PDB file of C-alpha atoms in Angstrom:
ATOM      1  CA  UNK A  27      43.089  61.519 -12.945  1.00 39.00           C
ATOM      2  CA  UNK A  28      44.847  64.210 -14.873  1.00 45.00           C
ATOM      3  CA  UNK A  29      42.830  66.540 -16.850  1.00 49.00           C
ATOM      4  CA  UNK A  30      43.322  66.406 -20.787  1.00 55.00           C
ATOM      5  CA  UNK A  31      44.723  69.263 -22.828  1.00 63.00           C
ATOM      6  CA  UNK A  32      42.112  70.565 -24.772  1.00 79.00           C
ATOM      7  CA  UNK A  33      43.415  72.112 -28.322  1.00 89.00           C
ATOM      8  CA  UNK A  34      41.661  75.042 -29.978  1.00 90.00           C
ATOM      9  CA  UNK A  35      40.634  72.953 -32.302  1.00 92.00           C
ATOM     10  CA  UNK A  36      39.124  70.408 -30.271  1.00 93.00           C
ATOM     11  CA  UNK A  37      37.147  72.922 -28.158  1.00 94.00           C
ATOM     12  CA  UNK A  38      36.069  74.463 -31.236  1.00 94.00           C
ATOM     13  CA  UNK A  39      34.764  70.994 -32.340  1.00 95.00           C
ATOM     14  CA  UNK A  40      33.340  70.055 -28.766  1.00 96.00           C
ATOM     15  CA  UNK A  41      31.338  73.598 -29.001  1.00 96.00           C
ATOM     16  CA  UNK A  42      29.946  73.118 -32.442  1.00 95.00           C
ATOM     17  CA  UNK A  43      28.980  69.323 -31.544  1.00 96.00           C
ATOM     18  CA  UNK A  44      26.765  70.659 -28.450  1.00 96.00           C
ATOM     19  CA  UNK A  45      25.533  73.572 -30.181  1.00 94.00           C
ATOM     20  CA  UNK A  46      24.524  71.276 -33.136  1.00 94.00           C
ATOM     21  CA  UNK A  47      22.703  68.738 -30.843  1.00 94.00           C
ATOM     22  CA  UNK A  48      20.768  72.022 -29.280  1.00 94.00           C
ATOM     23  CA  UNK A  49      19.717  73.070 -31.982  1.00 92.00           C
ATOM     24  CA  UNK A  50      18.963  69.845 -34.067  1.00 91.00           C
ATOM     25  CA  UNK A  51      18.343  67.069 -31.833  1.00 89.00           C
ATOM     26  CA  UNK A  52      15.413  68.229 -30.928  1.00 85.00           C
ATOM     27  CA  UNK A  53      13.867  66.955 -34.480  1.00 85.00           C
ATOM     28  CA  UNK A  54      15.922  63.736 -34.474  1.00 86.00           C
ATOM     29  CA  UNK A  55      14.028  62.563 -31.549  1.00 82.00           C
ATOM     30  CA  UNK A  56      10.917  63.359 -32.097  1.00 80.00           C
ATOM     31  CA  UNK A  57      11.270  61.595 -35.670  1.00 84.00           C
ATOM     32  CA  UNK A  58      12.768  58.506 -33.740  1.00 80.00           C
ATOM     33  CA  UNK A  59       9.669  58.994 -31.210  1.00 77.00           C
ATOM     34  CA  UNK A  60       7.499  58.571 -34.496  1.00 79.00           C
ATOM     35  CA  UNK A  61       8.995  55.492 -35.305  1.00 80.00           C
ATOM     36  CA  UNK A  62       9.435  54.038 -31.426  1.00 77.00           C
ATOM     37  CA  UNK A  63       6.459  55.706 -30.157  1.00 77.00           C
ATOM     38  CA  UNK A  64       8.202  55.268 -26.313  1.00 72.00           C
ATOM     39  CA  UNK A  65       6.311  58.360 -25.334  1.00 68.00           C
ATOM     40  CA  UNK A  66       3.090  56.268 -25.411  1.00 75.00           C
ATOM     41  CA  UNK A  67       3.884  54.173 -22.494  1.00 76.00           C
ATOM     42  CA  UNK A  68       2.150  54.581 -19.863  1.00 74.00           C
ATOM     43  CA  UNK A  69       3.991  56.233 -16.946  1.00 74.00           C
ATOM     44  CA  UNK A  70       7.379  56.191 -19.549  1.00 75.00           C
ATOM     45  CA  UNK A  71       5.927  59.146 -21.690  1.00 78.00           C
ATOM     46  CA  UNK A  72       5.855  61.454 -18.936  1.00 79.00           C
ATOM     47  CA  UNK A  73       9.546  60.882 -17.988  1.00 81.00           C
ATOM     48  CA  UNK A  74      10.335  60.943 -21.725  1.00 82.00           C
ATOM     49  CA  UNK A  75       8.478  64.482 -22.116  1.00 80.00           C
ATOM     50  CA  UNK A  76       9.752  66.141 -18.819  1.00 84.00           C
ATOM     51  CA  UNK A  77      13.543  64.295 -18.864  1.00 87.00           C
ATOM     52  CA  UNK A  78      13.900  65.162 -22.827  1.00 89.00           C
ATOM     53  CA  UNK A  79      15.237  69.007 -23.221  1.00 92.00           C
ATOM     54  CA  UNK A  80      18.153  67.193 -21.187  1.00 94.00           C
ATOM     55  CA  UNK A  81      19.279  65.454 -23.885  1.00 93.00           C
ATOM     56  CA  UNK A  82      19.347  68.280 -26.360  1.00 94.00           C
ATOM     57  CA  UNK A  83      20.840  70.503 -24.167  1.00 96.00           C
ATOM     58  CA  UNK A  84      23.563  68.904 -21.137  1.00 96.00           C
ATOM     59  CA  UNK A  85      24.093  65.472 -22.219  1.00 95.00           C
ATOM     60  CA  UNK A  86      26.568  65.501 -24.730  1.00 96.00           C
ATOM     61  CA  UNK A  87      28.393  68.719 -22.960  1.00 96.00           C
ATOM     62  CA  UNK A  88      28.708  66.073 -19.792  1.00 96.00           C
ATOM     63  CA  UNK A  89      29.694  63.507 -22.014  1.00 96.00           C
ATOM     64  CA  UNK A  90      32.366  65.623 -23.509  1.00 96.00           C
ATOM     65  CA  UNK A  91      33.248  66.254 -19.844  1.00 95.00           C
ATOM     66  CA  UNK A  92      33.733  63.269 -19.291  1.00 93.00           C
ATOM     67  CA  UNK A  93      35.844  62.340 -22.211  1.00 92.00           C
ATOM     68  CA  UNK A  94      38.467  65.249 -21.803  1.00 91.00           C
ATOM     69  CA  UNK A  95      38.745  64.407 -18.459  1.00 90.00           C
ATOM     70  CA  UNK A  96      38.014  68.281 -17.307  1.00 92.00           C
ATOM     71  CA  UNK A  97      36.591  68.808 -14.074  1.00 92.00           C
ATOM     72  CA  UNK A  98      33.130  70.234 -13.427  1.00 93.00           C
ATOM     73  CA  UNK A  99      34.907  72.812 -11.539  1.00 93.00           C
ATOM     74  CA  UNK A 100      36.182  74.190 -14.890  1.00 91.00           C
ATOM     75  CA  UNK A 101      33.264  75.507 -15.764  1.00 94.00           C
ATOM     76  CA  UNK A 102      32.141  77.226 -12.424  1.00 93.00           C
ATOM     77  CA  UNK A 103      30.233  74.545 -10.924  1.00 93.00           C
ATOM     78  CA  UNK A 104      31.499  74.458  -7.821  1.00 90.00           C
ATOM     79  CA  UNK A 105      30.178  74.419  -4.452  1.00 90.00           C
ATOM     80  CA  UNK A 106      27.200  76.888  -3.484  1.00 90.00           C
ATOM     81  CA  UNK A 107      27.953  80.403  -3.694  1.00 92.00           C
ATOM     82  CA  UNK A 108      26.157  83.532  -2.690  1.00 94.00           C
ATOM     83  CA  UNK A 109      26.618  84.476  -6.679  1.00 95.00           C
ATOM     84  CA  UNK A 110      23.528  82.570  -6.421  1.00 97.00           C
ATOM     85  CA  UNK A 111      21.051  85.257  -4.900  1.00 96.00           C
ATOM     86  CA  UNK A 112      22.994  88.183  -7.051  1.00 96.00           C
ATOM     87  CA  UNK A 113      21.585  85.759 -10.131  1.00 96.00           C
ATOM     88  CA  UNK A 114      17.996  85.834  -8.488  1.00 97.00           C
ATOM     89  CA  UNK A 115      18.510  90.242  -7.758  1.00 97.00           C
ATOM     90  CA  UNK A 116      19.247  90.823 -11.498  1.00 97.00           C
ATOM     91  CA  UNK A 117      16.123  88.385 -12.785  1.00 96.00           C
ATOM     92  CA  UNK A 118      13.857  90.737 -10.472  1.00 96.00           C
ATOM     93  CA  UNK A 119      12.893  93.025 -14.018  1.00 96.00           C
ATOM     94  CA  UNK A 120      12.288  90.089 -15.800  1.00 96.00           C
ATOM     95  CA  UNK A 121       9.643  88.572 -13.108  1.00 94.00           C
ATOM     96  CA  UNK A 122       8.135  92.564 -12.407  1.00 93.00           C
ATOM     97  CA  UNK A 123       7.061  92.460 -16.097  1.00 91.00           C
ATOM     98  CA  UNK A 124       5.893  88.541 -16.238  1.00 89.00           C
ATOM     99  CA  UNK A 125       3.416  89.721 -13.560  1.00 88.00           C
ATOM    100  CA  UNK A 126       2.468  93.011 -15.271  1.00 87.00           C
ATOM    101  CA  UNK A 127       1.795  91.151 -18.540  1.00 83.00           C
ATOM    102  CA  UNK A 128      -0.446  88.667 -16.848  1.00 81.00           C
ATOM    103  CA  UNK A 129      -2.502  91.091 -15.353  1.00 82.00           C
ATOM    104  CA  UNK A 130      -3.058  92.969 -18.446  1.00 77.00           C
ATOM    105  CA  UNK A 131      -3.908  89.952 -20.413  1.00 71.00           C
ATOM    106  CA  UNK A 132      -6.387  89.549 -17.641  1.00 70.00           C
ATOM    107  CA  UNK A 133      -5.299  86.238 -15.744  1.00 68.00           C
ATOM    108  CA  UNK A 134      -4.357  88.303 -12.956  1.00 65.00           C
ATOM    109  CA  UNK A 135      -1.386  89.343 -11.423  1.00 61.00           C
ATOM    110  CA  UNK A 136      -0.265  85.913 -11.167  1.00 67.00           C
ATOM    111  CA  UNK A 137      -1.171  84.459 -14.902  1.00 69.00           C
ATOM    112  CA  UNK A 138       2.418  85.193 -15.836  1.00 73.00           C
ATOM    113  CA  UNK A 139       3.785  83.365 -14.026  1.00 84.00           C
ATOM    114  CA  UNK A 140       4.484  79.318 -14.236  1.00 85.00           C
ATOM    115  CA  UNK A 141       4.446  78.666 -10.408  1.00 82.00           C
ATOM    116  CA  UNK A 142       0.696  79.885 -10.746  1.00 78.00           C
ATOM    117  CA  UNK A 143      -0.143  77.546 -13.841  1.00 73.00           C
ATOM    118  CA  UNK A 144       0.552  74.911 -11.341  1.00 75.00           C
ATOM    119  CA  UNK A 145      -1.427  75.663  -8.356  1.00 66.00           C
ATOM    120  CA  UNK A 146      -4.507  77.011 -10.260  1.00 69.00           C
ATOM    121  CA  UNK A 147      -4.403  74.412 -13.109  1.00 71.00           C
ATOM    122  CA  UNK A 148      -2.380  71.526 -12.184  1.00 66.00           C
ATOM    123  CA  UNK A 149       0.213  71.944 -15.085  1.00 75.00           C
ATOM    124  CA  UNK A 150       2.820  70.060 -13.227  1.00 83.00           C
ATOM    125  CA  UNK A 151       4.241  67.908 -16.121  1.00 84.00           C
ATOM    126  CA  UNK A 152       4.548  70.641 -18.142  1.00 84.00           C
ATOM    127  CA  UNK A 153       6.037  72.886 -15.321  1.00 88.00           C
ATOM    128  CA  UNK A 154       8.803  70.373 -14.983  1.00 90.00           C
ATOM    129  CA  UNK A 155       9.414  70.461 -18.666  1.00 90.00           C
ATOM    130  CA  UNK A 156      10.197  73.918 -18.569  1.00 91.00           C
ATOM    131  CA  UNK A 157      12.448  73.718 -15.762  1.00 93.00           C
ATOM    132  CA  UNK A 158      14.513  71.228 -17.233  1.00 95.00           C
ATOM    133  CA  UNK A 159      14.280  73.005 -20.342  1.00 94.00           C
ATOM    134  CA  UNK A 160      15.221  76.164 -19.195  1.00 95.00           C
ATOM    135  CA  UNK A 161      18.525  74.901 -16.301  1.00 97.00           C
ATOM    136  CA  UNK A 162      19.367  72.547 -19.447  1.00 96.00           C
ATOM    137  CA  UNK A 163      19.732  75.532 -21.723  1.00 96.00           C
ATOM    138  CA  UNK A 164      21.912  77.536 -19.071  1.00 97.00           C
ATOM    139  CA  UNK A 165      24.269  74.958 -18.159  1.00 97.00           C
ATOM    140  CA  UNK A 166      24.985  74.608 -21.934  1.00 97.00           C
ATOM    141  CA  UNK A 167      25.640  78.259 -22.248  1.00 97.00           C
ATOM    142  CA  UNK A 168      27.516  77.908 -19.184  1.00 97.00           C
ATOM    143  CA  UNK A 169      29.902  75.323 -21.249  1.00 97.00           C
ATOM    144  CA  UNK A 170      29.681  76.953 -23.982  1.00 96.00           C
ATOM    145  CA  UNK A 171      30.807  80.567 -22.421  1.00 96.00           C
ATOM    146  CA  UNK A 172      34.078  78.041 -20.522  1.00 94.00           C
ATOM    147  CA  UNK A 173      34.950  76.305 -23.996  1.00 95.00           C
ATOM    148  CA  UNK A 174      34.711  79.265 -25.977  1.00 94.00           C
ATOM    149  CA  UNK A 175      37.592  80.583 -24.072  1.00 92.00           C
ATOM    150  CA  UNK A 176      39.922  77.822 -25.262  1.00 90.00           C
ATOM    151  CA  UNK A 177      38.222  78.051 -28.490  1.00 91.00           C
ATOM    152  CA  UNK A 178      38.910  81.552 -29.501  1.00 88.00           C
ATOM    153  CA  UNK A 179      41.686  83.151 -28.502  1.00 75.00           C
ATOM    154  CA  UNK A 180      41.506  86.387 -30.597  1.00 75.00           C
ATOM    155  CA  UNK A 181      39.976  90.159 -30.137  1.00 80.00           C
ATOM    156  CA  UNK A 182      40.824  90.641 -26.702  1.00 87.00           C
ATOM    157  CA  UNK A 183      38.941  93.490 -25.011  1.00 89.00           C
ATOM    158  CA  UNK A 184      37.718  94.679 -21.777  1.00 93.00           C
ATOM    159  CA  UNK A 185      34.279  92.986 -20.292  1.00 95.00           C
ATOM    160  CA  UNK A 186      32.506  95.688 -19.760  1.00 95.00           C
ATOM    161  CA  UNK A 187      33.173  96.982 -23.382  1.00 94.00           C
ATOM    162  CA  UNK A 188      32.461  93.960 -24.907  1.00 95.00           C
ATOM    163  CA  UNK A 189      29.039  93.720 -22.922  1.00 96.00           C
ATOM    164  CA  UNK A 190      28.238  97.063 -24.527  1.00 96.00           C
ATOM    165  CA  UNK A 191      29.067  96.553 -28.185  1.00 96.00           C
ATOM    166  CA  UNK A 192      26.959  93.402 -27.984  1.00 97.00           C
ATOM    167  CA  UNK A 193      24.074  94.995 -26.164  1.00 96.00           C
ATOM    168  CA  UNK A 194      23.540  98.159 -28.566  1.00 96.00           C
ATOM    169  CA  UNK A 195      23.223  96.090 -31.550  1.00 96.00           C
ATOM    170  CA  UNK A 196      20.804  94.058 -30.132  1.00 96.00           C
ATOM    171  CA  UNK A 197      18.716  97.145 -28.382  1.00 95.00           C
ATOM    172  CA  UNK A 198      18.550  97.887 -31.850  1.00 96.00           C
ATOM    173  CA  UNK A 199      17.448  95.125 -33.225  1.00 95.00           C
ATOM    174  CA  UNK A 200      14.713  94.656 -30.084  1.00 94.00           C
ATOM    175  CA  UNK A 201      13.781  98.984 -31.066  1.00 92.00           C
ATOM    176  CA  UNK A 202      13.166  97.899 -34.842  1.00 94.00           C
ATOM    177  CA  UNK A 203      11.287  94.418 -34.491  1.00 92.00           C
ATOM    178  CA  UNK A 204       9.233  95.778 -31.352  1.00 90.00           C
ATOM    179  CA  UNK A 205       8.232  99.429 -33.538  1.00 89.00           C
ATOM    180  CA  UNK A 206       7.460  97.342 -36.579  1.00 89.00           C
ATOM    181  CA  UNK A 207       5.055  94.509 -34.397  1.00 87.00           C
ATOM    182  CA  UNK A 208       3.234  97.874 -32.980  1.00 85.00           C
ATOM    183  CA  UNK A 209       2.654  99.274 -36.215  1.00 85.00           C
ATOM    184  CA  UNK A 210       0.853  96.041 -37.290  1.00 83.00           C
ATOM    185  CA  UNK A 211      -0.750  95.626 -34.530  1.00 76.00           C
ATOM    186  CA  UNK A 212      -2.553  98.803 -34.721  1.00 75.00           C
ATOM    187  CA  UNK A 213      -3.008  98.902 -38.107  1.00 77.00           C
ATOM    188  CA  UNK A 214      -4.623  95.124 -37.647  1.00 70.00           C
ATOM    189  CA  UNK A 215      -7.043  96.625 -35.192  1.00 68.00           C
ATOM    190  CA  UNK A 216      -5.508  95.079 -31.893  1.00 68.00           C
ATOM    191  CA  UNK A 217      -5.160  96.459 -28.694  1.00 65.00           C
ATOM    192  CA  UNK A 218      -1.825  97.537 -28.129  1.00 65.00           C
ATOM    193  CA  UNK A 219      -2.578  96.538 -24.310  1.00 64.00           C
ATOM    194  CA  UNK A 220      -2.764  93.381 -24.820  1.00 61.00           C
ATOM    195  CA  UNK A 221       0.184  93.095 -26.742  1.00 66.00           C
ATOM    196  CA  UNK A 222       2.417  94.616 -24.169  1.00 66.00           C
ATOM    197  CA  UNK A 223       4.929  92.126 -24.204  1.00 72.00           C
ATOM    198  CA  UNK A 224       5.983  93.687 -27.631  1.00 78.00           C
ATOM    199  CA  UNK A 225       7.612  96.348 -25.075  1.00 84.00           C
ATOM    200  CA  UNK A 226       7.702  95.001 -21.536  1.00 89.00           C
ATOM    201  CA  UNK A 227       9.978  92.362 -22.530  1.00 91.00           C
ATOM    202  CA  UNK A 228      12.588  93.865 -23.822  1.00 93.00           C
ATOM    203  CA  UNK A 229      12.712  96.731 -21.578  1.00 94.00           C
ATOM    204  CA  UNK A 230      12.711  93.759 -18.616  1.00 95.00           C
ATOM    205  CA  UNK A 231      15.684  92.514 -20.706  1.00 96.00           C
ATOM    206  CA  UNK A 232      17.331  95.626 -20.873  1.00 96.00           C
ATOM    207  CA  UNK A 233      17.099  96.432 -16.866  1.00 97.00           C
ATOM    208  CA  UNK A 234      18.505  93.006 -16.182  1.00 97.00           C
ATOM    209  CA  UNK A 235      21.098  93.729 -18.634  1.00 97.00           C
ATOM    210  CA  UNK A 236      22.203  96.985 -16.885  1.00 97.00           C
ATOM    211  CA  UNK A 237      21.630  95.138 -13.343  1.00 97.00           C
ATOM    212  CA  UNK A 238      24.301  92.739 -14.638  1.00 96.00           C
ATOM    213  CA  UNK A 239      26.551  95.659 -15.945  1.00 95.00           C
ATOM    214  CA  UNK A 240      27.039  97.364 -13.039  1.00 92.00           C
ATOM    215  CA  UNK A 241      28.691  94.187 -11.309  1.00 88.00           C
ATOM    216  CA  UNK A 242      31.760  93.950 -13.960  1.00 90.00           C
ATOM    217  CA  UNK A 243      35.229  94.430 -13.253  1.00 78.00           C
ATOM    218  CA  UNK A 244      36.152  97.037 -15.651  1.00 76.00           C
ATOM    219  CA  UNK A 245      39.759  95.983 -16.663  1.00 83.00           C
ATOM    220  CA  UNK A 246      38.453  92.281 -16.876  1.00 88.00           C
ATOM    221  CA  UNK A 247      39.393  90.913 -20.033  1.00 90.00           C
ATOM    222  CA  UNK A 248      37.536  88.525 -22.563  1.00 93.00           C
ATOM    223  CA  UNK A 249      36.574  88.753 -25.941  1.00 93.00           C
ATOM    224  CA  UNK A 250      33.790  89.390 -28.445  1.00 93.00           C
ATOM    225  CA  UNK A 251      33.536  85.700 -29.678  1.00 94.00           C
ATOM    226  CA  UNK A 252      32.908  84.060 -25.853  1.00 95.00           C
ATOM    227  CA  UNK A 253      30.454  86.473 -25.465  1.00 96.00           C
ATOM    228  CA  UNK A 254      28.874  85.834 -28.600  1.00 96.00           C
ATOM    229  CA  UNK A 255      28.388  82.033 -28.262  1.00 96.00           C
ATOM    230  CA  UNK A 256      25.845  82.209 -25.390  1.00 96.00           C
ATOM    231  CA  UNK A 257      24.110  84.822 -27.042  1.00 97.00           C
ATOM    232  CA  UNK A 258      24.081  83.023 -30.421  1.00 96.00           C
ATOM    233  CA  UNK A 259      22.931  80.116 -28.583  1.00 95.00           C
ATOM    234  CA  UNK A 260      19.743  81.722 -27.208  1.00 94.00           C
ATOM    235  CA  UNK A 261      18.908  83.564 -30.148  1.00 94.00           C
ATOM    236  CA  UNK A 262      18.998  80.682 -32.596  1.00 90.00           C
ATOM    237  CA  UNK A 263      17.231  78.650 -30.777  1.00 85.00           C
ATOM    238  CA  UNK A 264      14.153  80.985 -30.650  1.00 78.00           C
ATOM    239  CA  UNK A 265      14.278  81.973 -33.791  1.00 73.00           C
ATOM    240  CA  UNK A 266      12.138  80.189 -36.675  1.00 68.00           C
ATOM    241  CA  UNK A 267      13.050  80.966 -39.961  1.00 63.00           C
ATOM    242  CA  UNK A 268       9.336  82.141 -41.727  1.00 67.00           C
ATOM    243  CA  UNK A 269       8.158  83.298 -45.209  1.00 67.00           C
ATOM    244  CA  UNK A 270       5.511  85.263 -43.714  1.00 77.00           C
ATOM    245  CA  UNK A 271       6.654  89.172 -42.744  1.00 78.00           C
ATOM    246  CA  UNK A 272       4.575  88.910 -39.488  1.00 78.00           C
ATOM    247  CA  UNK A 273       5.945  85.902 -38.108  1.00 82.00           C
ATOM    248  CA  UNK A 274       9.288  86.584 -39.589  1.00 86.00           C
ATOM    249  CA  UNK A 275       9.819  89.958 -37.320  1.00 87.00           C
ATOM    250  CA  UNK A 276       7.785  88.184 -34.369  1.00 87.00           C
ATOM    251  CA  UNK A 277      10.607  84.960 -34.266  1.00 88.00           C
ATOM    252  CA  UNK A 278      13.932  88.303 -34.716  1.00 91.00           C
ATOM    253  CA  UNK A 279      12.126  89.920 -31.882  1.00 92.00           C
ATOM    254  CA  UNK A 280      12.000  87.112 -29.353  1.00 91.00           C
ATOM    255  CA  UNK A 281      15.623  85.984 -30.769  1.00 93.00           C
ATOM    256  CA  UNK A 282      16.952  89.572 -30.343  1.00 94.00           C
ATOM    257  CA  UNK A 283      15.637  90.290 -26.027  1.00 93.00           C
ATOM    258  CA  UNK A 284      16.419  86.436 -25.708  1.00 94.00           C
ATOM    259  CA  UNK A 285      19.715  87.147 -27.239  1.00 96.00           C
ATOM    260  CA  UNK A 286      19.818  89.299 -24.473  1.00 97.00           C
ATOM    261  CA  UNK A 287      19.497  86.786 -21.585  1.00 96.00           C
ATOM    262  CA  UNK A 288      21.908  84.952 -23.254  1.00 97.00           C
ATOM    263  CA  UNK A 289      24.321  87.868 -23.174  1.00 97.00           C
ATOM    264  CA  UNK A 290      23.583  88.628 -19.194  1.00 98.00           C
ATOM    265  CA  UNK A 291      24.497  84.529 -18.882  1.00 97.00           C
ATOM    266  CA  UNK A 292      27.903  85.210 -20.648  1.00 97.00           C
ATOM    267  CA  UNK A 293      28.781  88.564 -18.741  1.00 96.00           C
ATOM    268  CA  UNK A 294      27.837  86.567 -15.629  1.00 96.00           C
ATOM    269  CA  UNK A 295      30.022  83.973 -15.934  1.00 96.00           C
ATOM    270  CA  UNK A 296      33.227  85.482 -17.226  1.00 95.00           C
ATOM    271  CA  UNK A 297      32.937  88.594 -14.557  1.00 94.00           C
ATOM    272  CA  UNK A 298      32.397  85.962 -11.945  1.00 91.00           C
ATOM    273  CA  UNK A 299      34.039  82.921 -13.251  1.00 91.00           C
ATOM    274  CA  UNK A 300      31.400  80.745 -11.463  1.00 95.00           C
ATOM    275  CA  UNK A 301      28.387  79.285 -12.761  1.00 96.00           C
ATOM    276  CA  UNK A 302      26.047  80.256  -9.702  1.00 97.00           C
ATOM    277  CA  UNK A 303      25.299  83.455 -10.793  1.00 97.00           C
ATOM    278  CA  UNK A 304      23.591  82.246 -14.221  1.00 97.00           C
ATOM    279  CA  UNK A 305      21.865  79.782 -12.564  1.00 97.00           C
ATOM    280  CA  UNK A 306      20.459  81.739  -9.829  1.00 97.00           C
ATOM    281  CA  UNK A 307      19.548  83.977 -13.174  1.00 98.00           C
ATOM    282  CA  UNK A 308      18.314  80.131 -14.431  1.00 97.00           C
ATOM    283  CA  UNK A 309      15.755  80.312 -11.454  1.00 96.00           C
ATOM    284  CA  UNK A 310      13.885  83.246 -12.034  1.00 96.00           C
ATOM    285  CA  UNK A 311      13.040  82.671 -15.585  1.00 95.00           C
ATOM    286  CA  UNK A 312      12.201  79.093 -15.244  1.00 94.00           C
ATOM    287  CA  UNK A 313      10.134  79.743 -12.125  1.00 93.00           C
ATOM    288  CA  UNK A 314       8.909  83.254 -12.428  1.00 91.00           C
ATOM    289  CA  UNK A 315       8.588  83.946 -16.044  1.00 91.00           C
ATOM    290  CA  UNK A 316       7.362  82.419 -19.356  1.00 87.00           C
ATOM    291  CA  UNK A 317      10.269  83.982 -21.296  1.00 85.00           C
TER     292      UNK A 317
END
């Protein structure tokens, strides 16, 4: 079956149309779950609650796959690669400081981590939640990353540069939110221990990032917007627009080092042109993190 030409325009509307579902359809369904209350079923609900982040995040990208007659192989997924463990090396920050902040919120050196939830507490419903959560949300970055390069074909630069640009402005972002959440937390009486994510993940963030910047091909080309969309893509969806200052800077500060994941996903995929590396990356945060 020949593959359909996909205009600028069209991949600009295929991208917006997932992005909008991601970020949206989360609400439509659980106002049609209010009305058909399917989730009540016995044995049904717990499909419905694990199965569910699928729809909001891959569906409609397959469907659209389906429908331009593109091949999966378009968009990296081919067969295995050994991208796959580089993807599980440059998650090892990230899982070092899930462990660390475990143990100093005193549920051990495992507490952080959602493998543990399920041996010590049984949790298994909501551990397969996350990981179709979390491999839904990377695939759709990893579409989004492919169909951003037919949708924007401006601002060339080199990958590494582009990587860069991106990352400073959102180290400074993660610098300001993170200083400002200290400051309140002392000055609310807290211990600053306790809140150590406010600093361990970003910094985990940060080493991942520079894990994944070492591996570019410096005279690789791409450009500012395809990086942007899986980055966008991460950081609105954490973020929570709130009146109150607190929880304001607390929803910019888990956009901005998520923003950051979401980056490491895009940098991964256009230096490698393969999807294996992301989701090897997909792995360690769904398995070994509660990011």
């Amino acid at each position: 079956m020949p593959r359909m030409y996909t205009t600028p325009d069209e991949a600009r509307t295929d991208l917006y149309l997932a992005g909008a579902v991601y970020l949206f359809g989360d609400l439509i369904l659980r106002i049609f779950l209010g009305l058909v209350p399917l989730d009540r079923i016995r044995f049904v609900g717990p499909v419905i609650v694990a199965l569910l982040p699928l729809v909001t995040t891959i569906l409609v990208p397959y469907l659209l796959i389906r429908y331009r007659k593109e091949r999966f192989a378009d968009y990296g997924l081919t067969k295995p690669s050994p991208l796959f463990l580089r993807g599980l090396f440059i998650g090892a920050p990230l899982v070092v400081a899930a462990v660390v902040t475990g143990w100093l919120a005193g549920a051990g050196p495992g507490g952080g981590l959602p493998v543990f939830g399920v041996v010590m507490q049984g949790a298994l419903l909501l551990f397969v939640r996350r990981i179709t959560f979390v491999f839904g949300l990377v695939l759709l970055c990893v579409y989004a990353t492919a169909k951003a390069r037919d949708a924007f074909r401006s601002d060339p630069r080199y990958l590494p540069t582009g990587v860069l640009e991106i990352g400073r402005v959102l180290a400074v972002v993660s610098a300001v939110t993170s200083g400002l959440l200290i400051l309140s937390t002392v000055l609310g009486g807290q211990s600053i221990i306790v809140r150590s994510t406010l600093l361990l993940f970003p910094l985990a963030v940060a080493a991942a990032a520079y894990l994944a910047y070492r591996e570019l091909a410096g005279r690789q080309l791409t450009s500012r917007a395809i990086l942007l969309t899986p980055t966008v893509i991460l950081a609105l969806g954490a973020f929570t627009l709130r009146l109150d200052a607190f929880e304001f800077t607390y929803g910019l500060w888990r956009a901005a080092y998520l923003a950051g994941i979401g980056l490491i996903v895009g940098a991964l995929i256009e230096s490698q042109r393969s999807a294996w590396g992301a989701l090897g990356l997909a792995t360690v945060v769904a398995l070994l993190t509660y990011l």
